[in-house]
Amino acid sequence: MRAYGQLTIAQLRLFGRNKQVLFFTLFFPVFFMVMFGYLFSGNGSLSIYGGLIDLDQTTESKAFVAALDQQKEILKLDSETPQADAMEKLKQGDNQMVIVIPKGYGDKLKAAMASPEAAIAEHGSVEVYYDETQAQKSGAALNAVSQVVDGISKSFLKYNPVVTIEPKGIESLNLKYIDFLVPGIVAMMIMSNNLNGVAGQIASWRERGVLRRMQSTPLKASTFIAAQITARLILNGAQALIVLLIGSIGFGTQMNGSWALLLGFVIIGTLAFMAIGFIIAGLAKTPESAGPIAGFISFPLMFLGGVFFPIQSMPAFLQPIIKALPIAHLSTALRQIMNVGAGITQLWSEGLLLCAWMIVAFIVASFTFKWE
């Protein structure tokens, strides 16, 4: 126990003495946060994400869905998600609108088509739920749907409004892009610090013979690894807190969930990426090769893991791969805790996948780790 404490303190002192590494491991996440925070201080991209619920399932409703598809450059509509889930995403700010084609839409449209006089009193209506807190995107969304509605109505003689929309405002959490960005930055920092930091340091110690000298002492490998884990947990926790404070004070980012749960995911994420870092350190023959290997892994994950951009905006063929990445689940969990106030019951799948990565990676690391 004494050796464990001394090693932990020694590792923390090494972190403190290496001012250059300490500065850049914290500077770059803060730099990304400030840069993207100011560049995208508005509501983000022009794409509008939402749900499309066809409760009618008639030829007329399917024609309306096909007409909406002509607006796919602006409207990114998901027709697979159930209505309750789509509405929940709208309330949480993940969607900007939900379009519902109610039952009876086709019958009313047929009646309006059969009799121009009947179209005045009877017409097909489409419910459009939109986010009142995002005026710019909501206006663009309603305008795009209105164009589709006008196109259908113009196809009839005398331009009778056979289809109308019923706008229904929903107040969401009013999240800004910086609220999306800060949890991703924390996840990126955890990944980068542990992949690059662990791999480079262990490979350097091995080349300089530090590990070989440690092996000749009564020191157990488990004690050495436990001290490394503890020191990096303290470092990552402190850096995450600094980034969150800067985001809160400088940009007014929200924290709607539990700090304890947030810390729990910081710990799990640190352990998972530390384990992967130990694998890289075992495979790398020199410190010079450890850096490029870690960079080769971490750089794509930075953009695929939902750090800067929503995961749902990625190409469909990449979705199965993205959903298996630990960085994607870590950034999602941190974002759900901070932005939505989600609890462990909503995030158990993210926690389970990160734990699986941690366990499997530590098992693999135990076979690849070398003292010399």
mmCIF file of C-alpha atoms in Angstrom:
data_model
loop_
_atom_site.group_PDB
_atom_site.id
_atom_site.type_symbol
_atom_site.label_atom_id
_atom_site.label_comp_id
_atom_site.label_asym_id
_atom_site.label_seq_id
_atom_site.Cartn_x
_atom_site.Cartn_y
_atom_site.Cartn_z
ATOM 1 C CA MET A 1 0.000 0.000 0.000
ATOM 2 C CA ARG A 2 2.912 2.318 0.784
ATOM 3 C CA ALA A 3 4.495 1.650 -2.612
ATOM 4 C CA TYR A 4 1.175 2.388 -4.302
ATOM 5 C CA GLY A 5 0.876 5.775 -2.564
ATOM 6 C CA GLN A 6 4.469 6.737 -3.289
ATOM 7 C CA LEU A 7 4.145 5.791 -6.959
ATOM 8 C CA THR A 8 0.917 7.758 -7.274
ATOM 9 C CA ILE A 9 2.507 10.875 -5.757
ATOM 10 C CA ALA A 10 5.619 10.408 -7.903
ATOM 11 C CA GLN A 11 3.500 10.191 -11.052
ATOM 12 C CA LEU A 12 1.570 13.336 -10.121
ATOM 13 C CA ARG A 13 4.871 15.144 -9.542
ATOM 14 C CA LEU A 14 6.031 14.056 -12.992
ATOM 15 C CA PHE A 15 2.869 15.548 -14.464
ATOM 16 C CA GLY A 16 3.461 18.768 -12.524
ATOM 17 C CA ARG A 17 7.096 19.093 -13.562
ATOM 18 C CA ASN A 18 6.381 18.570 -17.254
ATOM 19 C CA LYS A 19 4.876 22.019 -17.736
ATOM 20 C CA GLN A 20 4.952 21.782 -21.530
ATOM 21 C CA VAL A 21 2.920 18.582 -21.746
ATOM 22 C CA LEU A 22 0.573 19.768 -18.999
ATOM 23 C CA PHE A 23 -0.002 23.040 -20.813
ATOM 24 C CA PHE A 24 -0.758 21.501 -24.200
ATOM 25 C CA THR A 25 -2.980 18.704 -22.855
ATOM 26 C CA LEU A 26 -5.184 21.390 -21.338
ATOM 27 C CA PHE A 27 -4.564 24.201 -23.836
ATOM 28 C CA PHE A 28 -5.747 22.374 -26.950
ATOM 29 C CA PRO A 29 -9.142 21.271 -25.542
ATOM 30 C CA VAL A 30 -9.773 24.797 -24.266
ATOM 31 C CA PHE A 31 -8.569 26.255 -27.591
ATOM 32 C CA PHE A 32 -10.990 24.025 -29.547
ATOM 33 C CA MET A 33 -13.819 24.945 -27.202
ATOM 34 C CA VAL A 34 -13.224 28.688 -27.484
ATOM 35 C CA MET A 35 -12.679 28.595 -31.251
ATOM 36 C CA PHE A 36 -15.738 26.495 -32.091
ATOM 37 C CA GLY A 37 -17.768 28.224 -29.401
ATOM 38 C CA TYR A 38 -17.265 31.631 -31.036
ATOM 39 C CA LEU A 39 -17.506 30.371 -34.615
ATOM 40 C CA PHE A 40 -20.778 28.563 -33.962
ATOM 41 C CA SER A 41 -22.222 30.688 -31.207
ATOM 42 C CA GLY A 42 -25.592 30.523 -32.920
ATOM 43 C CA ASN A 43 -27.781 27.466 -33.356
ATOM 44 C CA GLY A 44 -25.374 25.421 -35.440
ATOM 45 C CA SER A 45 -25.793 24.097 -38.971
ATOM 46 C CA LEU A 46 -28.575 24.884 -41.434
ATOM 47 C CA SER A 47 -29.784 21.290 -41.497
ATOM 48 C CA ILE A 48 -33.024 20.687 -39.622
ATOM 49 C CA TYR A 49 -33.401 17.321 -37.919
ATOM 50 C CA GLY A 50 -36.773 15.892 -37.095
ATOM 51 C CA GLY A 51 -39.180 13.002 -37.102
ATOM 52 C CA LEU A 52 -41.776 12.066 -39.709
ATOM 53 C CA ILE A 53 -44.761 10.068 -38.446
ATOM 54 C CA ASP A 54 -47.229 8.727 -41.018
ATOM 55 C CA LEU A 55 -50.260 7.489 -39.079
ATOM 56 C CA ASP A 56 -52.461 7.383 -42.194
ATOM 57 C CA GLN A 57 -50.402 5.058 -44.432
ATOM 58 C CA THR A 58 -52.464 5.802 -47.543
ATOM 59 C CA THR A 59 -51.458 6.616 -51.087
ATOM 60 C CA GLU A 60 -52.069 10.295 -50.375
ATOM 61 C CA SER A 61 -49.955 10.328 -47.218
ATOM 62 C CA LYS A 62 -47.133 8.500 -48.969
ATOM 63 C CA ALA A 63 -47.268 11.088 -51.745
ATOM 64 C CA PHE A 64 -46.865 13.787 -49.111
ATOM 65 C CA VAL A 65 -43.863 11.925 -47.654
ATOM 66 C CA ALA A 66 -42.353 11.686 -51.146
ATOM 67 C CA ALA A 67 -42.873 15.426 -51.632
ATOM 68 C CA LEU A 68 -41.094 16.107 -48.321
ATOM 69 C CA ASP A 69 -38.167 14.079 -49.609
ATOM 70 C CA GLN A 70 -37.607 16.813 -52.197
ATOM 71 C CA GLN A 71 -36.594 19.042 -49.267
ATOM 72 C CA LYS A 72 -33.999 16.562 -47.974
ATOM 73 C CA GLU A 73 -31.174 19.083 -48.369
ATOM 74 C CA ILE A 74 -32.758 21.030 -45.520
ATOM 75 C CA LEU A 75 -35.050 18.586 -43.734
ATOM 76 C CA LYS A 76 -33.312 15.526 -42.266
ATOM 77 C CA LEU A 77 -36.387 13.530 -41.291
ATOM 78 C CA ASP A 78 -36.352 10.151 -39.551
ATOM 79 C CA SER A 79 -39.437 8.072 -40.337
ATOM 80 C CA GLU A 80 -38.331 5.019 -38.339
ATOM 81 C CA THR A 81 -38.486 6.476 -34.829
ATOM 82 C CA PRO A 82 -41.837 6.074 -32.992
ATOM 83 C CA GLN A 83 -43.853 9.225 -32.359
ATOM 84 C CA ALA A 84 -43.271 9.226 -28.577
ATOM 85 C CA ASP A 85 -39.488 8.974 -29.035
ATOM 86 C CA ALA A 86 -39.481 11.655 -31.731
ATOM 87 C CA MET A 87 -41.414 14.020 -29.469
ATOM 88 C CA GLU A 88 -39.022 13.312 -26.605
ATOM 89 C CA LYS A 89 -36.063 14.172 -28.859
ATOM 90 C CA LEU A 90 -37.844 17.405 -29.791
ATOM 91 C CA LYS A 91 -38.296 18.325 -26.135
ATOM 92 C CA GLN A 92 -34.651 17.518 -25.434
ATOM 93 C CA GLY A 93 -33.474 19.690 -28.307
ATOM 94 C CA ASP A 94 -32.081 16.841 -30.438
ATOM 95 C CA ASN A 95 -34.839 17.425 -33.035
ATOM 96 C CA GLN A 96 -36.100 20.755 -34.307
ATOM 97 C CA MET A 97 -39.436 19.498 -35.608
ATOM 98 C CA VAL A 98 -41.802 16.532 -35.785
ATOM 99 C CA ILE A 99 -44.270 16.152 -38.673
ATOM 100 C CA VAL A 100 -47.333 14.006 -37.982
ATOM 101 C CA ILE A 101 -49.686 12.915 -40.779
ATOM 102 C CA PRO A 102 -52.850 11.980 -38.839
ATOM 103 C CA LYS A 103 -55.279 9.213 -39.631
ATOM 104 C CA GLY A 104 -57.991 10.286 -42.046
ATOM 105 C CA TYR A 105 -55.656 12.564 -43.983
ATOM 106 C CA GLY A 106 -56.150 10.570 -47.192
ATOM 107 C CA ASP A 107 -59.957 10.495 -46.919
ATOM 108 C CA LYS A 108 -60.164 14.243 -46.345
ATOM 109 C CA LEU A 109 -57.820 14.893 -49.235
ATOM 110 C CA LYS A 110 -59.931 12.705 -51.537
ATOM 111 C CA ALA A 111 -63.069 14.594 -50.517
ATOM 112 C CA ALA A 112 -61.367 17.926 -51.206
ATOM 113 C CA MET A 113 -60.154 16.685 -54.575
ATOM 114 C CA ALA A 114 -63.602 15.438 -55.544
ATOM 115 C CA SER A 115 -65.354 18.722 -54.812
ATOM 116 C CA PRO A 116 -63.654 22.126 -54.920
ATOM 117 C CA GLU A 117 -66.511 23.518 -52.773
ATOM 118 C CA ALA A 118 -65.890 20.820 -50.144
ATOM 119 C CA ALA A 119 -62.197 21.742 -50.030
ATOM 120 C CA ILE A 120 -63.111 25.029 -48.368
ATOM 121 C CA ALA A 121 -64.685 23.255 -45.396
ATOM 122 C CA GLU A 122 -62.825 19.941 -45.500
ATOM 123 C CA HIS A 123 -59.112 19.578 -46.163
ATOM 124 C CA GLY A 124 -56.254 17.361 -45.158
ATOM 125 C CA SER A 125 -54.201 18.771 -42.312
ATOM 126 C CA VAL A 126 -50.685 17.915 -41.204
ATOM 127 C CA GLU A 127 -49.463 18.585 -37.673
ATOM 128 C CA VAL A 128 -46.019 20.189 -37.431
ATOM 129 C CA TYR A 129 -44.490 20.350 -33.978
ATOM 130 C CA TYR A 130 -41.529 22.699 -33.821
ATOM 131 C CA ASP A 131 -39.069 24.039 -31.268
ATOM 132 C CA GLU A 132 -40.142 27.508 -30.146
ATOM 133 C CA THR A 133 -36.725 28.239 -28.654
ATOM 134 C CA GLN A 134 -34.967 27.985 -32.040
ATOM 135 C CA ALA A 135 -36.778 30.654 -34.021
ATOM 136 C CA GLN A 136 -34.423 30.666 -37.009
ATOM 137 C CA LYS A 137 -34.504 26.917 -37.608
ATOM 138 C CA SER A 138 -38.212 26.641 -36.810
ATOM 139 C CA GLY A 139 -38.993 29.331 -39.384
ATOM 140 C CA ALA A 140 -36.903 27.551 -42.004
ATOM 141 C CA ALA A 141 -38.557 24.230 -41.172
ATOM 142 C CA LEU A 142 -42.105 25.620 -41.400
ATOM 143 C CA ASN A 143 -41.206 27.377 -44.660
ATOM 144 C CA ALA A 144 -39.914 24.125 -46.175
ATOM 145 C CA VAL A 145 -43.074 22.237 -45.185
ATOM 146 C CA SER A 146 -45.232 25.112 -46.483
ATOM 147 C CA GLN A 147 -43.560 24.804 -49.887
ATOM 148 C CA VAL A 148 -44.537 21.139 -50.021
ATOM 149 C CA VAL A 149 -48.111 21.971 -48.992
ATOM 150 C CA ASP A 150 -48.336 24.742 -51.611
ATOM 151 C CA GLY A 151 -47.022 22.369 -54.252
ATOM 152 C CA ILE A 152 -49.813 19.893 -53.537
ATOM 153 C CA SER A 153 -52.479 22.576 -53.486
ATOM 154 C CA LYS A 154 -51.245 24.134 -56.749
ATOM 155 C CA SER A 155 -51.820 20.843 -58.520
ATOM 156 C CA PHE A 156 -55.566 21.406 -58.207
ATOM 157 C CA LEU A 157 -57.789 23.727 -60.172
ATOM 158 C CA LYS A 158 -58.456 27.185 -58.693
ATOM 159 C CA TYR A 159 -55.667 26.629 -56.129
ATOM 160 C CA ASN A 160 -57.916 25.414 -53.332
ATOM 161 C CA PRO A 161 -55.942 24.753 -50.095
ATOM 162 C CA VAL A 162 -56.598 21.020 -49.936
ATOM 163 C CA VAL A 163 -53.717 20.555 -47.467
ATOM 164 C CA THR A 164 -52.891 22.778 -44.521
ATOM 165 C CA ILE A 165 -50.376 22.590 -41.703
ATOM 166 C CA GLU A 166 -51.103 23.036 -38.019
ATOM 167 C CA PRO A 167 -47.997 24.509 -36.342
ATOM 168 C CA LYS A 168 -47.664 23.490 -32.703
ATOM 169 C CA GLY A 169 -44.832 25.028 -30.722
ATOM 170 C CA ILE A 170 -42.896 22.922 -28.235
ATOM 171 C CA GLU A 171 -40.458 24.499 -25.759
ATOM 172 C CA SER A 172 -37.230 22.502 -25.658
ATOM 173 C CA LEU A 173 -34.176 22.879 -23.431
ATOM 174 C CA ASN A 174 -32.960 25.789 -25.618
ATOM 175 C CA LEU A 175 -29.501 24.307 -26.142
ATOM 176 C CA LYS A 176 -26.782 26.163 -28.012
ATOM 177 C CA TYR A 177 -23.944 24.635 -30.010
ATOM 178 C CA ILE A 178 -21.542 25.308 -27.135
ATOM 179 C CA ASP A 179 -23.764 23.119 -24.906
ATOM 180 C CA PHE A 180 -23.274 20.349 -27.456
ATOM 181 C CA LEU A 181 -19.557 21.060 -27.810
ATOM 182 C CA VAL A 182 -18.261 21.178 -24.213
ATOM 183 C CA PRO A 183 -19.143 17.549 -23.258
ATOM 184 C CA GLY A 184 -17.529 16.414 -26.521
ATOM 185 C CA ILE A 185 -14.384 18.390 -25.702
ATOM 186 C CA VAL A 186 -14.189 16.693 -22.286
ATOM 187 C CA ALA A 187 -14.546 13.275 -23.955
ATOM 188 C CA MET A 188 -11.871 14.178 -26.516
ATOM 189 C CA MET A 189 -9.506 15.314 -23.766
ATOM 190 C CA ILE A 190 -9.953 12.049 -21.847
ATOM 191 C CA MET A 191 -9.302 10.029 -24.999
ATOM 192 C CA SER A 192 -6.274 12.032 -26.136
ATOM 193 C CA ASN A 193 -4.602 12.273 -22.716
ATOM 194 C CA ASN A 194 -4.803 8.557 -22.084
ATOM 195 C CA LEU A 195 -4.156 7.168 -25.550
ATOM 196 C CA ASN A 196 -1.203 9.419 -26.296
ATOM 197 C CA GLY A 197 -0.018 9.994 -22.736
ATOM 198 C CA VAL A 198 0.009 6.390 -21.527
ATOM 199 C CA ALA A 199 1.445 4.968 -24.746
ATOM 200 C CA GLY A 200 4.231 7.563 -24.992
ATOM 201 C CA GLN A 201 5.237 7.483 -21.328
ATOM 202 C CA ILE A 202 5.298 3.686 -20.948
ATOM 203 C CA ALA A 203 7.201 3.260 -24.227
ATOM 204 C CA SER A 204 9.727 5.894 -23.106
ATOM 205 C CA TRP A 205 10.235 4.255 -19.717
ATOM 206 C CA ARG A 206 10.735 0.901 -21.381
ATOM 207 C CA GLU A 207 13.377 2.255 -23.769
ATOM 208 C CA ARG A 208 15.243 4.027 -20.955
ATOM 209 C CA GLY A 209 15.235 0.896 -18.790
ATOM 210 C CA VAL A 210 13.017 2.376 -16.059
ATOM 211 C CA LEU A 211 10.543 -0.497 -16.288
ATOM 212 C CA ARG A 212 13.332 -3.062 -16.234
ATOM 213 C CA ARG A 213 14.707 -1.601 -13.007
ATOM 214 C CA MET A 214 11.219 -1.565 -11.491
ATOM 215 C CA GLN A 215 10.791 -5.223 -12.422
ATOM 216 C CA SER A 216 13.956 -6.122 -10.461
ATOM 217 C CA THR A 217 12.409 -4.700 -7.262
ATOM 218 C CA PRO A 218 9.665 -6.325 -5.126
ATOM 219 C CA LEU A 219 7.209 -3.970 -6.846
ATOM 220 C CA LYS A 220 4.202 -5.803 -8.269
ATOM 221 C CA ALA A 221 2.902 -4.991 -11.730
ATOM 222 C CA SER A 222 -0.601 -4.526 -10.288
ATOM 223 C CA THR A 223 0.728 -1.863 -7.858
ATOM 224 C CA PHE A 224 2.500 -0.025 -10.664
ATOM 225 C CA ILE A 225 -0.589 -0.044 -12.896
ATOM 226 C CA ALA A 226 -2.906 0.956 -10.017
ATOM 227 C CA ALA A 227 -0.701 3.976 -9.244
ATOM 228 C CA GLN A 228 -0.731 4.979 -12.909
ATOM 229 C CA ILE A 229 -4.529 4.693 -12.985
ATOM 230 C CA THR A 230 -5.019 6.734 -9.801
ATOM 231 C CA ALA A 231 -2.687 9.537 -10.898
ATOM 232 C CA ARG A 232 -4.334 9.823 -14.306
ATOM 233 C CA LEU A 233 -7.819 9.745 -12.790
ATOM 234 C CA ILE A 234 -6.874 12.705 -10.596
ATOM 235 C CA LEU A 235 -5.337 14.545 -13.570
ATOM 236 C CA ASN A 236 -8.287 13.864 -15.890
ATOM 237 C CA GLY A 237 -10.809 14.814 -13.232
ATOM 238 C CA ALA A 238 -9.033 18.129 -12.583
ATOM 239 C CA GLN A 239 -8.736 18.931 -16.302
ATOM 240 C CA ALA A 240 -12.394 18.059 -16.941
ATOM 241 C CA LEU A 241 -13.436 20.336 -14.084
ATOM 242 C CA ILE A 242 -11.361 23.217 -15.507
ATOM 243 C CA VAL A 243 -12.910 22.811 -18.977
ATOM 244 C CA LEU A 244 -16.427 22.656 -17.517
ATOM 245 C CA LEU A 245 -15.826 25.764 -15.415
ATOM 246 C CA ILE A 246 -14.476 27.686 -18.419
ATOM 247 C CA GLY A 247 -17.500 26.593 -20.464
ATOM 248 C CA SER A 248 -19.912 27.592 -17.702
ATOM 249 C CA ILE A 249 -18.315 30.951 -16.850
ATOM 250 C CA GLY A 250 -17.244 31.928 -20.370
ATOM 251 C CA PHE A 251 -20.144 30.604 -22.450
ATOM 252 C CA GLY A 252 -22.936 29.847 -19.995
ATOM 253 C CA THR A 253 -23.098 26.116 -20.739
ATOM 254 C CA GLN A 254 -25.765 24.134 -18.942
ATOM 255 C CA MET A 255 -25.359 21.441 -16.303
ATOM 256 C CA ASN A 256 -28.764 19.833 -15.799
ATOM 257 C CA GLY A 257 -27.695 16.445 -14.456
ATOM 258 C CA SER A 258 -25.810 14.837 -11.608
ATOM 259 C CA TRP A 259 -22.188 15.781 -11.001
ATOM 260 C CA ALA A 260 -21.625 12.372 -9.384
ATOM 261 C CA LEU A 261 -22.863 10.557 -12.498
ATOM 262 C CA LEU A 262 -20.758 12.835 -14.702
ATOM 263 C CA LEU A 263 -17.683 12.004 -12.603
ATOM 264 C CA GLY A 264 -18.543 8.309 -12.858
ATOM 265 C CA PHE A 265 -18.449 8.435 -16.653
ATOM 266 C CA VAL A 266 -15.215 10.448 -16.561
ATOM 267 C CA ILE A 267 -13.699 7.620 -14.489
ATOM 268 C CA ILE A 268 -15.028 4.847 -16.731
ATOM 269 C CA GLY A 269 -13.886 6.693 -19.865
ATOM 270 C CA THR A 270 -10.430 7.280 -18.387
ATOM 271 C CA LEU A 271 -10.049 3.600 -17.511
ATOM 272 C CA ALA A 272 -11.221 2.450 -20.939
ATOM 273 C CA PHE A 273 -8.824 4.686 -22.860
ATOM 274 C CA MET A 274 -5.988 4.009 -20.422
ATOM 275 C CA ALA A 275 -6.371 0.309 -21.165
ATOM 276 C CA ILE A 276 -6.198 1.005 -24.895
ATOM 277 C CA GLY A 277 -3.129 3.169 -24.232
ATOM 278 C CA PHE A 278 -1.452 0.231 -22.440
ATOM 279 C CA ILE A 279 -2.145 -1.925 -25.510
ATOM 280 C CA ILE A 280 -0.486 0.648 -27.784
ATOM 281 C CA ALA A 281 2.463 0.898 -25.368
ATOM 282 C CA GLY A 282 2.864 -2.883 -25.538
ATOM 283 C CA LEU A 283 2.768 -2.952 -29.326
ATOM 284 C CA ALA A 284 5.023 0.083 -29.886
ATOM 285 C CA LYS A 285 8.720 -0.755 -29.921
ATOM 286 C CA THR A 286 9.909 2.819 -29.369
ATOM 287 C CA PRO A 287 8.455 6.105 -28.051
ATOM 288 C CA GLU A 288 8.745 7.479 -31.599
ATOM 289 C CA SER A 289 6.388 4.802 -32.908
ATOM 290 C CA ALA A 290 3.955 5.048 -29.960
ATOM 291 C CA GLY A 291 2.929 8.620 -30.880
ATOM 292 C CA PRO A 292 1.980 7.931 -34.512
ATOM 293 C CA ILE A 293 0.086 4.761 -33.553
ATOM 294 C CA ALA A 294 -1.890 6.613 -30.883
ATOM 295 C CA GLY A 295 -2.511 9.503 -33.291
ATOM 296 C CA PHE A 296 -3.626 7.135 -36.034
ATOM 297 C CA ILE A 297 -6.290 5.816 -33.663
ATOM 298 C CA SER A 298 -7.324 9.006 -31.858
ATOM 299 C CA PHE A 299 -7.515 11.407 -34.814
ATOM 300 C CA PRO A 300 -10.340 9.614 -36.696
ATOM 301 C CA LEU A 301 -12.182 8.966 -33.411
ATOM 302 C CA MET A 302 -12.135 12.705 -32.722
ATOM 303 C CA PHE A 303 -14.375 13.331 -35.740
ATOM 304 C CA LEU A 304 -16.369 10.090 -35.775
ATOM 305 C CA GLY A 305 -17.194 10.055 -32.067
ATOM 306 C CA GLY A 306 -19.603 12.976 -31.947
ATOM 307 C CA VAL A 307 -17.130 15.469 -30.462
ATOM 308 C CA PHE A 308 -17.740 18.356 -32.876
ATOM 309 C CA PHE A 309 -20.738 17.175 -34.918
ATOM 310 C CA PRO A 310 -23.879 15.129 -34.149
ATOM 311 C CA ILE A 311 -23.459 11.403 -34.682
ATOM 312 C CA GLN A 312 -26.765 11.230 -36.570
ATOM 313 C CA SER A 313 -25.344 13.567 -39.232
ATOM 314 C CA MET A 314 -22.697 10.977 -40.171
ATOM 315 C CA PRO A 315 -23.240 8.793 -43.284
ATOM 316 C CA ALA A 316 -25.569 5.839 -42.767
ATOM 317 C CA PHE A 317 -22.952 3.240 -43.715
ATOM 318 C CA LEU A 318 -20.720 4.482 -40.856
ATOM 319 C CA GLN A 319 -23.431 4.358 -38.183
ATOM 320 C CA PRO A 320 -22.834 0.713 -37.079
ATOM 321 C CA ILE A 321 -19.106 1.423 -36.695
ATOM 322 C CA ILE A 322 -19.659 4.710 -34.875
ATOM 323 C CA LYS A 323 -22.088 3.127 -32.407
ATOM 324 C CA ALA A 324 -19.387 0.651 -31.365
ATOM 325 C CA LEU A 325 -16.754 3.309 -30.616
ATOM 326 C CA PRO A 326 -16.063 4.123 -26.946
ATOM 327 C CA ILE A 327 -15.647 7.845 -27.665
ATOM 328 C CA ALA A 328 -19.159 7.977 -29.175
ATOM 329 C CA HIS A 329 -20.740 6.518 -26.053
ATOM 330 C CA LEU A 330 -18.621 8.642 -23.710
ATOM 331 C CA SER A 331 -19.499 11.891 -25.509
ATOM 332 C CA THR A 332 -23.181 10.865 -25.677
ATOM 333 C CA ALA A 333 -23.295 10.062 -21.963
ATOM 334 C CA LEU A 334 -21.588 13.302 -20.909
ATOM 335 C CA ARG A 335 -23.833 15.290 -23.252
ATOM 336 C CA GLN A 336 -27.033 13.639 -22.004
ATOM 337 C CA ILE A 337 -26.063 14.264 -18.372
ATOM 338 C CA MET A 338 -25.146 17.911 -18.903
ATOM 339 C CA ASN A 339 -27.761 18.943 -21.460
ATOM 340 C CA VAL A 340 -30.773 16.781 -20.636
ATOM 341 C CA GLY A 341 -30.164 15.762 -17.037
ATOM 342 C CA ALA A 342 -30.338 12.060 -17.892
ATOM 343 C CA GLY A 343 -29.874 9.504 -15.124
ATOM 344 C CA ILE A 344 -28.277 6.098 -15.000
ATOM 345 C CA THR A 345 -31.517 4.436 -16.134
ATOM 346 C CA GLN A 346 -31.260 6.288 -19.451
ATOM 347 C CA LEU A 347 -27.491 5.806 -19.813
ATOM 348 C CA TRP A 348 -26.984 2.204 -18.711
ATOM 349 C CA SER A 349 -26.223 1.067 -22.278
ATOM 350 C CA GLU A 350 -23.455 3.680 -22.659
ATOM 351 C CA GLY A 351 -21.988 2.678 -19.301
ATOM 352 C CA LEU A 352 -22.199 -1.014 -20.168
ATOM 353 C CA LEU A 353 -20.388 -0.570 -23.486
ATOM 354 C CA LEU A 354 -17.625 1.552 -21.925
ATOM 355 C CA CYS A 355 -17.162 -1.073 -19.176
ATOM 356 C CA ALA A 356 -16.960 -3.775 -21.847
ATOM 357 C CA TRP A 357 -14.259 -1.809 -23.687
ATOM 358 C CA MET A 358 -12.398 -1.290 -20.414
ATOM 359 C CA ILE A 359 -12.469 -4.982 -19.412
ATOM 360 C CA VAL A 360 -11.567 -6.354 -22.841
ATOM 361 C CA ALA A 361 -8.803 -3.774 -23.344
ATOM 362 C CA PHE A 362 -7.246 -4.492 -19.929
ATOM 363 C CA ILE A 363 -7.290 -8.214 -20.700
ATOM 364 C CA VAL A 364 -5.560 -7.623 -24.030
ATOM 365 C CA ALA A 365 -3.119 -5.196 -22.368
ATOM 366 C CA SER A 366 -2.150 -7.851 -19.824
ATOM 367 C CA PHE A 367 -0.889 -10.014 -22.702
ATOM 368 C CA THR A 368 0.809 -7.226 -24.692
ATOM 369 C CA PHE A 369 2.430 -5.363 -21.758
ATOM 370 C CA LYS A 370 6.198 -5.834 -21.560
ATOM 371 C CA TRP A 371 8.658 -4.623 -18.918
ATOM 372 C CA GLU A 372 11.524 -4.657 -21.393
#
